[in-house]
Tab-separated table of C-alpha atoms in Angstrom:
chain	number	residue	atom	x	y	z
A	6	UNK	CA	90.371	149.796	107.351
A	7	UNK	CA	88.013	147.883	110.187
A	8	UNK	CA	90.018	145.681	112.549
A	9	UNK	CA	89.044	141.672	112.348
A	10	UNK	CA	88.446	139.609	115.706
A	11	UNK	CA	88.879	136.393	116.227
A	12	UNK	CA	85.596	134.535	117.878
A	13	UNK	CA	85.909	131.133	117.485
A	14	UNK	CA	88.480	128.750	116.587
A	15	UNK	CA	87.746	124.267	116.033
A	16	UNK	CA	90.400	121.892	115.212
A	17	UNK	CA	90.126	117.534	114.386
A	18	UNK	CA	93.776	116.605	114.268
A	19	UNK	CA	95.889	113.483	114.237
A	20	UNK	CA	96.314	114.735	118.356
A	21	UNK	CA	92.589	114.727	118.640
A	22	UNK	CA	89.436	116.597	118.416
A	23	UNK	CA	88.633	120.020	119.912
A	24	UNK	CA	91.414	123.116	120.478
A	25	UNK	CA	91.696	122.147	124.005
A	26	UNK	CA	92.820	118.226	123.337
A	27	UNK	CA	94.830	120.015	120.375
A	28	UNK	CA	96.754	122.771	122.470
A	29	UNK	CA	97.078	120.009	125.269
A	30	UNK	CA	98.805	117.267	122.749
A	31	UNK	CA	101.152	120.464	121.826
A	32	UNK	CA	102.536	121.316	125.126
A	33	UNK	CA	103.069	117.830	125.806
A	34	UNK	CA	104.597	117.379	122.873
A	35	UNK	CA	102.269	113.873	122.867
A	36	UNK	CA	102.358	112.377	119.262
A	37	UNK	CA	99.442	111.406	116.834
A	38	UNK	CA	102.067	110.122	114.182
A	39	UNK	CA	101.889	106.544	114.227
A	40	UNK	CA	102.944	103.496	111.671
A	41	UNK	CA	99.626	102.755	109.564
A	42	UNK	CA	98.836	99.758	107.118
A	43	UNK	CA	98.263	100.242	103.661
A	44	UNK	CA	97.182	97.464	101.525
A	45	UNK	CA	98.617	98.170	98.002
A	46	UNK	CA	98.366	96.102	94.935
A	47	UNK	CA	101.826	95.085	95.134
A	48	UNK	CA	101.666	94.601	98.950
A	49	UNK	CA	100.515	96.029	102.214
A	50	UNK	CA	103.037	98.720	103.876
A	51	UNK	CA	103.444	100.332	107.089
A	52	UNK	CA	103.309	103.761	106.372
A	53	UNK	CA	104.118	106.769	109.252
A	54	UNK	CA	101.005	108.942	108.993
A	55	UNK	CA	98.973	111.405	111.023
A	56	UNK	CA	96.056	109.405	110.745
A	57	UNK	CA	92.465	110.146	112.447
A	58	UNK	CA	90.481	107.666	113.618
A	59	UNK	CA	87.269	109.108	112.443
A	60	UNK	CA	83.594	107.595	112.641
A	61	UNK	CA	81.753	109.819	110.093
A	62	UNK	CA	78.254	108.534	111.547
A	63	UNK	CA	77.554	110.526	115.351
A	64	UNK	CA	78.406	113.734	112.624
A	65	UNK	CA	76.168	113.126	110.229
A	66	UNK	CA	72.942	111.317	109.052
A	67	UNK	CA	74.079	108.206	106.278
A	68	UNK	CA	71.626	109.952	103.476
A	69	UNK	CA	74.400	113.326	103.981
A	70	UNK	CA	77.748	111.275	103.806
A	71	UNK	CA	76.764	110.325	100.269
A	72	UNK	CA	77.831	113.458	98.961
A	73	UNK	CA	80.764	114.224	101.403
A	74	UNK	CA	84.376	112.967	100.920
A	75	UNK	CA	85.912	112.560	103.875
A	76	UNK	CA	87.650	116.233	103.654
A	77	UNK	CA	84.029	117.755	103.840
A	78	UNK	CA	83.441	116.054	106.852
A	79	UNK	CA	86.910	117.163	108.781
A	80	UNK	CA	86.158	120.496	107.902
A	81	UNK	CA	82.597	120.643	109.035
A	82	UNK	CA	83.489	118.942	112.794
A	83	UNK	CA	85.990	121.515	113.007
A	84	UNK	CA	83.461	124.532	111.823
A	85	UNK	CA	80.862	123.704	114.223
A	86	UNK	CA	83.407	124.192	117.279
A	87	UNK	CA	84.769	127.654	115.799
A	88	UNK	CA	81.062	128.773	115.036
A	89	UNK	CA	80.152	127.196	118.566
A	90	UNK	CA	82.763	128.941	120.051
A	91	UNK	CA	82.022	132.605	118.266
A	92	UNK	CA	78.188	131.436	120.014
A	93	UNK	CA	77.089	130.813	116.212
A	94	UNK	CA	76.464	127.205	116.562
A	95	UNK	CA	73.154	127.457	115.147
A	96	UNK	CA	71.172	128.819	112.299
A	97	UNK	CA	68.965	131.151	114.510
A	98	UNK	CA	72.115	132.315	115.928
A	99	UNK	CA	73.741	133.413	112.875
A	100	UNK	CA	70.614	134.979	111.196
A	101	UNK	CA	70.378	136.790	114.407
A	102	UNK	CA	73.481	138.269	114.309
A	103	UNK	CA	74.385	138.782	110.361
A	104	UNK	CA	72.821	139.122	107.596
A	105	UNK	CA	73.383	135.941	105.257
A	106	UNK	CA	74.878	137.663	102.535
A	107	UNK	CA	77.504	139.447	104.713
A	108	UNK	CA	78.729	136.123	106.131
A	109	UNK	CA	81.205	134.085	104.243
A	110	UNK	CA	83.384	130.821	103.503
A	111	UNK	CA	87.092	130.839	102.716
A	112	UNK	CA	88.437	127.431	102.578
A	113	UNK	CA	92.230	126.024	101.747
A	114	UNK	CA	93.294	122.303	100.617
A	115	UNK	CA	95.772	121.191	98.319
A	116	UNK	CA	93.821	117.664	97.307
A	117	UNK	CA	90.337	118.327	97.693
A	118	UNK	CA	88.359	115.207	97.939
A	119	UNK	CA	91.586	112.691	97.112
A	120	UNK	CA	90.064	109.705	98.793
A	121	UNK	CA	86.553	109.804	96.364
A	122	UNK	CA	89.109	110.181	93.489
A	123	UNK	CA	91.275	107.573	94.439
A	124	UNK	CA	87.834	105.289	95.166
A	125	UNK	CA	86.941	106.335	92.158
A	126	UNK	CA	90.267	105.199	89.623
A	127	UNK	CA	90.396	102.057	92.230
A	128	UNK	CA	86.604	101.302	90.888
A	129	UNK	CA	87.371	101.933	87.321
A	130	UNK	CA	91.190	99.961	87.072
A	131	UNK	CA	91.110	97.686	89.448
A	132	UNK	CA	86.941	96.653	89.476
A	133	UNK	CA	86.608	97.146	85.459
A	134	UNK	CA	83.286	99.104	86.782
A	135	UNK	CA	81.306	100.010	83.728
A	136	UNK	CA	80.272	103.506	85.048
A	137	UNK	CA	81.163	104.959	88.468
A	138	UNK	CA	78.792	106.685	91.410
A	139	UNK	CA	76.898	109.811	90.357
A	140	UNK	CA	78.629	112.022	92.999
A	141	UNK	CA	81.764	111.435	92.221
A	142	UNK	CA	82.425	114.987	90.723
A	143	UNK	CA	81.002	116.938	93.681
A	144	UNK	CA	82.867	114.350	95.881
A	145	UNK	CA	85.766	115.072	94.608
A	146	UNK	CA	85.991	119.018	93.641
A	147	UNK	CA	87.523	121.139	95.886
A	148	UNK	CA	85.689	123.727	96.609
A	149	UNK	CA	82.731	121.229	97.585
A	150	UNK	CA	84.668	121.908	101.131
A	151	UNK	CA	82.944	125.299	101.135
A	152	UNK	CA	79.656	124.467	99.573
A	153	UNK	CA	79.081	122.187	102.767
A	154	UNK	CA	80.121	124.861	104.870
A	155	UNK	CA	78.052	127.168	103.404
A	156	UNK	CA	75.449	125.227	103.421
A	157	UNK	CA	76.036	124.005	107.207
A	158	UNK	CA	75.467	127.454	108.450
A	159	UNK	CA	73.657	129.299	105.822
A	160	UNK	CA	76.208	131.421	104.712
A	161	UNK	CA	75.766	133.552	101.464
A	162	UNK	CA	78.868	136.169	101.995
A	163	UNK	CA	81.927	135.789	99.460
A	164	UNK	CA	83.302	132.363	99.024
A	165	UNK	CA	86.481	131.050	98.040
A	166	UNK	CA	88.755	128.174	98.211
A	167	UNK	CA	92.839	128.466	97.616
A	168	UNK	CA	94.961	125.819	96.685
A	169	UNK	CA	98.273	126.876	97.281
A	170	UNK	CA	99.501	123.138	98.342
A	171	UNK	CA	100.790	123.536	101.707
A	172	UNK	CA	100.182	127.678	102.235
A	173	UNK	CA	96.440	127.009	101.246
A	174	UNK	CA	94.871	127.558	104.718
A	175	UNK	CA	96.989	130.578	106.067
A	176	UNK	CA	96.200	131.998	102.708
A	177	UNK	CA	92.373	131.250	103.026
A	178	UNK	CA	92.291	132.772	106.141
A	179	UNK	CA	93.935	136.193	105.474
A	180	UNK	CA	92.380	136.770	102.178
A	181	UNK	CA	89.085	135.950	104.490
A	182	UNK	CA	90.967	139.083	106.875
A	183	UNK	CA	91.241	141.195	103.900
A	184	UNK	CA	87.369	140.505	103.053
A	185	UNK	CA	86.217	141.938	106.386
A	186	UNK	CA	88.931	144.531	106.640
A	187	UNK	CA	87.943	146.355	103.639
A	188	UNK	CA	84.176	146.134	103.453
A	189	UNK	CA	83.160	142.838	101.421
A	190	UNK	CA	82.022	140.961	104.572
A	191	UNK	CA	81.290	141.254	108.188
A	192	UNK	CA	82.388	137.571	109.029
A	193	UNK	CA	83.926	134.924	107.681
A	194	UNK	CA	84.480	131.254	108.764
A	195	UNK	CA	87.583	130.006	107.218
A	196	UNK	CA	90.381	127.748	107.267
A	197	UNK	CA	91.299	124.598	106.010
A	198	UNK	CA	90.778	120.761	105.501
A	199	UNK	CA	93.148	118.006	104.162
A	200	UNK	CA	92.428	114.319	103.811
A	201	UNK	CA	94.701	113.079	101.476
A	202	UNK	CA	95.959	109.377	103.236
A	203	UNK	CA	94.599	107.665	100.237
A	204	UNK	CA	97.428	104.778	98.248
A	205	UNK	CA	97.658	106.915	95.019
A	206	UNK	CA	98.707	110.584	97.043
A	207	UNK	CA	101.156	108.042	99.829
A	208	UNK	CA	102.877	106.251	96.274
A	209	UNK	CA	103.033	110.286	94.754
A	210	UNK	CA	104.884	111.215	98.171
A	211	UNK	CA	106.968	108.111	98.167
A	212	UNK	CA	108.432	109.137	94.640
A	213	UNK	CA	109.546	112.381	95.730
A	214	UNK	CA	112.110	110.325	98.497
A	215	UNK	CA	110.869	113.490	100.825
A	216	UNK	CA	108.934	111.309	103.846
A	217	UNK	CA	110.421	110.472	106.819
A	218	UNK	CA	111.944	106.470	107.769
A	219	UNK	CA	110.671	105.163	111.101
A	220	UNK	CA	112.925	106.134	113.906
A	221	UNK	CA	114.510	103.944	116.497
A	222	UNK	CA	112.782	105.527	119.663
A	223	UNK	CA	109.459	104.469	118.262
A	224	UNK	CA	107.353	105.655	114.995
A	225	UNK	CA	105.633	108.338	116.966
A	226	UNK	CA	109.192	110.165	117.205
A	227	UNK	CA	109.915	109.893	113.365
A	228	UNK	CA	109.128	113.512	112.617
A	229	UNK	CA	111.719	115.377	113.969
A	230	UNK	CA	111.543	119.435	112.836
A	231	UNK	CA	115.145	121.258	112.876
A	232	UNK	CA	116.869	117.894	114.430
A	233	UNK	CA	120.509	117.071	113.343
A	234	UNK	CA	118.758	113.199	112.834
A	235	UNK	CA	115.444	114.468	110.933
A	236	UNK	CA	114.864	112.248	107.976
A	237	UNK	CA	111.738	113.751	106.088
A	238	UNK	CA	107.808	114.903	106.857
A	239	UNK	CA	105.011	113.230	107.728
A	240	UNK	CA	101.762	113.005	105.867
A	241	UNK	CA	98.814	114.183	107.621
A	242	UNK	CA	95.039	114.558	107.652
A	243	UNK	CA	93.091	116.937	109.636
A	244	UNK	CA	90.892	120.507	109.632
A	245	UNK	CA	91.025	123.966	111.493
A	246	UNK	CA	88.641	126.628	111.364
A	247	UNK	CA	88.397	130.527	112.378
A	248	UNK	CA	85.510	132.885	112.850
A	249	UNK	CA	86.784	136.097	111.692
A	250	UNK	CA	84.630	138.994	111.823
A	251	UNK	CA	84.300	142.972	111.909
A	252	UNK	CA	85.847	144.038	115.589
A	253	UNK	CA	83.105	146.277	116.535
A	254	UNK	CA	79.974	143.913	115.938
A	255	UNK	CA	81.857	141.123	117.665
A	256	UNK	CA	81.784	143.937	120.497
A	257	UNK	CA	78.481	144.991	120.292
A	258	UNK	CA	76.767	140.961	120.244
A	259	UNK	CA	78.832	140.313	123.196
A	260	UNK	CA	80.985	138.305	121.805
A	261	UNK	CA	84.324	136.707	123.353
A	262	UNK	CA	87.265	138.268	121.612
A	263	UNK	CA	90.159	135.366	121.807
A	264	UNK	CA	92.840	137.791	119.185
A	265	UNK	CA	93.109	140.084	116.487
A	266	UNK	CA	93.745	139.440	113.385
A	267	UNK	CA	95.927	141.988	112.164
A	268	UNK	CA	98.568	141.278	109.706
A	269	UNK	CA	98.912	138.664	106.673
A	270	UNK	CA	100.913	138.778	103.477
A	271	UNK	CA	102.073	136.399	100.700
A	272	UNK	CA	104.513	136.172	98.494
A	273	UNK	CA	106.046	133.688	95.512
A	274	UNK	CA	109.310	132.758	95.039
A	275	UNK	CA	109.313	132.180	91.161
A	276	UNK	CA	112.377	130.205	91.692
A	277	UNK	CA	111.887	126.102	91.651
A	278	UNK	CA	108.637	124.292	92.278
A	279	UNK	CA	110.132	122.397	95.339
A	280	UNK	CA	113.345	123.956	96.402
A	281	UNK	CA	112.311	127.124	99.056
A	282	UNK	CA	114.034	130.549	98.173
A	283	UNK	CA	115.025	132.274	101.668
A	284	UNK	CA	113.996	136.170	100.628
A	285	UNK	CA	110.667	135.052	99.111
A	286	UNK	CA	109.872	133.344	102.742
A	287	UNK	CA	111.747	136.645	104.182
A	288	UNK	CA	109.838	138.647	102.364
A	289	UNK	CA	106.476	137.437	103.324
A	290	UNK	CA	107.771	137.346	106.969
A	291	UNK	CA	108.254	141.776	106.445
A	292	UNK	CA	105.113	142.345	105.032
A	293	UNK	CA	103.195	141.031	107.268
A	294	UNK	CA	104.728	143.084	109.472
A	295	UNK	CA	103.893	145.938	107.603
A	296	UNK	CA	100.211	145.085	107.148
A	297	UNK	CA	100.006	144.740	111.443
A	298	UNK	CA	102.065	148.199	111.575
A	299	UNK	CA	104.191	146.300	113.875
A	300	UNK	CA	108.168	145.802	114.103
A	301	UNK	CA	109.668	142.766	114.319
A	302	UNK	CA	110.428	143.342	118.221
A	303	UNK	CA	106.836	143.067	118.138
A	304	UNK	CA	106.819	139.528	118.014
A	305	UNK	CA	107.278	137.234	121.033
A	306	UNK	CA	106.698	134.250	119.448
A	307	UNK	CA	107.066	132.091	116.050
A	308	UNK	CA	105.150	129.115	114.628
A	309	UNK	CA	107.715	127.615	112.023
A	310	UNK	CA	106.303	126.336	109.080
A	311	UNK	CA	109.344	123.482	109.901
A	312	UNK	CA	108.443	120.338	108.115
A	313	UNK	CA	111.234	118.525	108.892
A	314	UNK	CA	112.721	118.246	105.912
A	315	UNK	CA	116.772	118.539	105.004
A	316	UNK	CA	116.517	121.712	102.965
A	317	UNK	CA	113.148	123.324	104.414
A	318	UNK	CA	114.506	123.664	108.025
A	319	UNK	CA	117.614	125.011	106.651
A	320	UNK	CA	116.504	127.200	104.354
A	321	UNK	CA	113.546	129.210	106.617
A	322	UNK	CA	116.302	129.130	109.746
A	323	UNK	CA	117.928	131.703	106.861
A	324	UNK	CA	114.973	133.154	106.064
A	325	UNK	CA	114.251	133.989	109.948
A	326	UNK	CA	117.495	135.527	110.449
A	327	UNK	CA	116.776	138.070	107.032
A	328	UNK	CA	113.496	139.177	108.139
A	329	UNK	CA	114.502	139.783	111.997
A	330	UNK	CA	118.221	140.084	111.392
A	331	UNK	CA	119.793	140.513	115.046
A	332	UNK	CA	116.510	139.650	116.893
A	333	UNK	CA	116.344	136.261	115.292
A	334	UNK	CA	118.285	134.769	117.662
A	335	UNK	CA	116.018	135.780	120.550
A	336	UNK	CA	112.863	134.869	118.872
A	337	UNK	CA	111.284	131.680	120.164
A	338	UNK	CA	110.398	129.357	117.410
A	339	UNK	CA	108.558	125.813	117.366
A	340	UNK	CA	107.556	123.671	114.776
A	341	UNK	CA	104.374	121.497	116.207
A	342	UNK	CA	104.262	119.258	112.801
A	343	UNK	CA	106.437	116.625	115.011
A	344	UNK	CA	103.243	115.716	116.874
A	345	UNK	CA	100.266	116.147	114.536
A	346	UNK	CA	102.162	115.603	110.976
A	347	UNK	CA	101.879	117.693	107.995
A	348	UNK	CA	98.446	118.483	106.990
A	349	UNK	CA	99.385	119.978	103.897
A	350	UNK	CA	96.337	122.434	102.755
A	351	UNK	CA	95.082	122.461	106.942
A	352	UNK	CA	98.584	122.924	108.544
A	353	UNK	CA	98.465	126.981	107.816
A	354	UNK	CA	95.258	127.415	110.117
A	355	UNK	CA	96.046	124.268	112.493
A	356	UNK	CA	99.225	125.957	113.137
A	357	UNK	CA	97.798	129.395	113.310
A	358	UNK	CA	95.106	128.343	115.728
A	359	UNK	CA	98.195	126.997	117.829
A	360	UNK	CA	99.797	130.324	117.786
A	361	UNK	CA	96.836	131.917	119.176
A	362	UNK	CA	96.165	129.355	121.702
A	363	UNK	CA	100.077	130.063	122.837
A	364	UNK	CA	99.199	133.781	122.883
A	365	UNK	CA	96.138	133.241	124.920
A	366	UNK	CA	97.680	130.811	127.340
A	367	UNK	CA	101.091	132.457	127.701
A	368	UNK	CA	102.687	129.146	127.314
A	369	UNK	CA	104.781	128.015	123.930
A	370	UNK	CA	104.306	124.653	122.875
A	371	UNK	CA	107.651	123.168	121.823
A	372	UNK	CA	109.246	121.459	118.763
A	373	UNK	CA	109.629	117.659	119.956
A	374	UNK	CA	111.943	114.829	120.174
A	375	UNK	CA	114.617	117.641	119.100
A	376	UNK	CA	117.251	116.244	121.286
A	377	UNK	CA	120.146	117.013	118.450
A	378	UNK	CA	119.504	120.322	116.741
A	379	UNK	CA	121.297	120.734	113.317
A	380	UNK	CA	123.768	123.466	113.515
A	381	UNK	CA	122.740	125.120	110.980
A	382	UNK	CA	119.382	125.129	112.298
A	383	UNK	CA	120.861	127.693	115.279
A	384	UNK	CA	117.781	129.215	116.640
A	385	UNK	CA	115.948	129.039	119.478
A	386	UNK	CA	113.345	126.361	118.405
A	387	UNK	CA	112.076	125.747	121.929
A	388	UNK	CA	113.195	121.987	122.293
A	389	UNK	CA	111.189	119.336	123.646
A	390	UNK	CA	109.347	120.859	126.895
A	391	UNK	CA	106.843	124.237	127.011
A	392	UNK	CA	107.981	127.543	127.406
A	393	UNK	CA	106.368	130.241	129.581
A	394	UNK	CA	105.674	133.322	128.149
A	395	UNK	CA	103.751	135.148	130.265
A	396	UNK	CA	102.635	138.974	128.486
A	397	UNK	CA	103.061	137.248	125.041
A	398	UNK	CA	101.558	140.133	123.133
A	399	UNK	CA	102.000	139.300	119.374
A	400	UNK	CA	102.807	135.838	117.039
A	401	UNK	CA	103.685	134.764	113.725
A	402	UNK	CA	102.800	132.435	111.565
A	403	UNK	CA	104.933	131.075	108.720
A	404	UNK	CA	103.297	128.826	105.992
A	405	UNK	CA	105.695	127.882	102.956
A	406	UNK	CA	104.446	125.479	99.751
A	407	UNK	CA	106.136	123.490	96.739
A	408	UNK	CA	105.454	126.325	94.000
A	409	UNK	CA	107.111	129.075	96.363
A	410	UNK	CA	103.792	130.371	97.645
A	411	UNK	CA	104.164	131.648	100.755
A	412	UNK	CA	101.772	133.014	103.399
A	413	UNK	CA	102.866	134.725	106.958
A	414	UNK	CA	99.497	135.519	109.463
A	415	UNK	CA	100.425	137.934	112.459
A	416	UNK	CA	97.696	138.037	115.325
A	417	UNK	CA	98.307	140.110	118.730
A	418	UNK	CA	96.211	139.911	122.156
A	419	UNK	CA	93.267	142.127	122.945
């Protein structure tokens, strides 16, 4: 089986735009999670939200947004920095470098393009239009995320898009892994993209009483992973993107090498469509382990998938401790969603992409504002300020979903 590099990495987040603003916002533990108005038909309401402010128009030319939701867009800022960063920021590059049909997409979101659909029922309920805009289908579909992409970069290789609600991205990305590790593809750019802040998803979210209430210390503090005080996630919007791609042609075109790649698994649960099952996440957590042919010593750090809600923290906290038994306790963990939210179908690659930006830098970014950890929440989720961890040689991943999909990425240093 070939081994897969990692040559570029791009990220727009509710902490900003680029890896380097991203990884910066993480250490800090600066917040992006703010208290946003939402004009409903029964009222306007401050909502907590990892909102972007976005202007669409130094991205793209007006004539091109017409047939781009707002999720096409995130991913496509983010794709040009990971393909900019791999030194395949243009077509000549690429072309150059691959051959079109051995280059691919693999994309994750769990909505797709929500805010053209919710345009879309707003135009037909509430403005009795008689007929709605022609390109409202491709607006809306999901895998129009990797038709742009595609399209962006000329790219004719295998294409997919997952939706495995909140697993989607870490999914995409090592079923991209498995493309180039057994022959289908040479590269891949994939990831994920989520823009889902739309009235109709927020009101869907409401009902399920699972978001979290403002906090006293300030909105911006509200999501609080693995905290004794934690009240419930935080909606998010964002993209991240990876070029992946075939370990000895990254070599030979001189390419920078920031990881490898080298282990990924998934797993379901087939036990309740929202309550998490502790051996399915376990289980994921061992395979992947396999796949790297690595131990669980191996690993020197954890991303938690830690959205901050009552039963998730508690539940992967258990799942931790089955999958590294008596090393658990001397694993470092962090969950960033208390600074950039949860981006749902993105958070698997944002958060990966933070993991390898930890491995790189030798520094772990910490779970914030957890001043009160909830016993039963007993491991060492790096509280509020960085960690050094200089000679970090191997991370985790951990992405868990409503449905009991799971999906556990494992990359090591070069």
């Amino acid at each position: 089986m070939r081994r897969v590099a990692i040559t570029g990495m791009g990220v727009i987040s509710a902490v900003g735009t680029g890896t380097p603003a991203f990884f910066d916002a993480l250490l800090t533990a600066r917040s992006g999670i703010r208290a946003v108005d939402i004009p409903f038909p029964t009222g306007t309401e401050s909502v907590l939200a990892g909102a972007i402010d976005f202007d669409p128009d130094p991205h793209f030319p007006r004539a091109r947004l017409l047939t781009m939701d707002r999720v096409s867009q995130f991913a496509l800022v983010a794709g040009r920095e990971a393909m900019s960063q791999a030194g395949l920021g243009d077509l000549t590059a690429v072309h150059n470098n691959f051959a079109a049909e051995r280059f691919g997409v693999s994309l994750g979101t769990g909505s797709g393009g929500a805010s053209s659909t919710d345009v879309a029922y707003t135009a037909l309920l509430e403005q009795k239009v008689a007929r709605l805009r022609p390109m409202t289908v491709v607006l809306a579909m999901n895998n129009a995320i990797a038709a742009h992409v595609s399209m962006e970069f000329g790219l004719k290789g295998p294409s997919s898009t997952i939706s495995n609600a909140c697993a989607s991205s870490a999914a995409s990305i090592g079923e991209a892994f498995r493309q180039i590790r057994h022959g289908y593809a040479d590269a891949m750019l994939a990831g994920g993209s989520e823009a889902l802040l739309n009235r109709g998803t927020i009101k869907a979210w409401q009902a399920m009483h699972t978001l979290a209430k403002p906090h006293a210390d300030g909105p911006e503090t509200s999501c609080r992973p693995f905290s004794s005080d934690r009240s419930g996630l935080v909606l998010a919007e964002g993209a991240a993107m990876l070029v992946l791609e075939e370990w000895e042609s990254a070599k030979r075109r001189g390419a920078t090498i920031l990881a490898e790649l080298s282990g990924y698994a998934s797993t379901t649960d087939a036990h309740h469509l929202t309550q998490p099952d502790a051996q399915g996440q376990a289980r994921a957590m061992t395979l992947a382990l396999a796949d790297a042919g690595m131990r669980a010593s191996d690993i020197g750090y954890l991303n938690a998938h830690g959205t901050a809600t009552d039963v998730g923290d508690v539940v992967e906290t258990s799942a931790i401790k089955l999958a590294f038994q008596e090393l658990a306790e001397h694993l470092p963990i962090s969950s960033s969603k208390g600074v950039h939210g949860h981006a749902m179908g993105a958070a698997g690659a944002m958060e990966f992409i933070a993991s390898v930006m930890a491995l790189r830098a030798g520094q772990l970014p910490p779970t914030a504002f957890l001043h009160h950890p909830d016993p039963r929440c007993d491991l060492d989720y790096v509280p509020l300020t960085p960690r050094s961890a200089k000679g970090l040689r191997a991370v985790m991943s951990n992405s868990f979903a409503f449905g009991g999909s799971n999906a556990v990425l494992i990359a090591k240093a070069t």
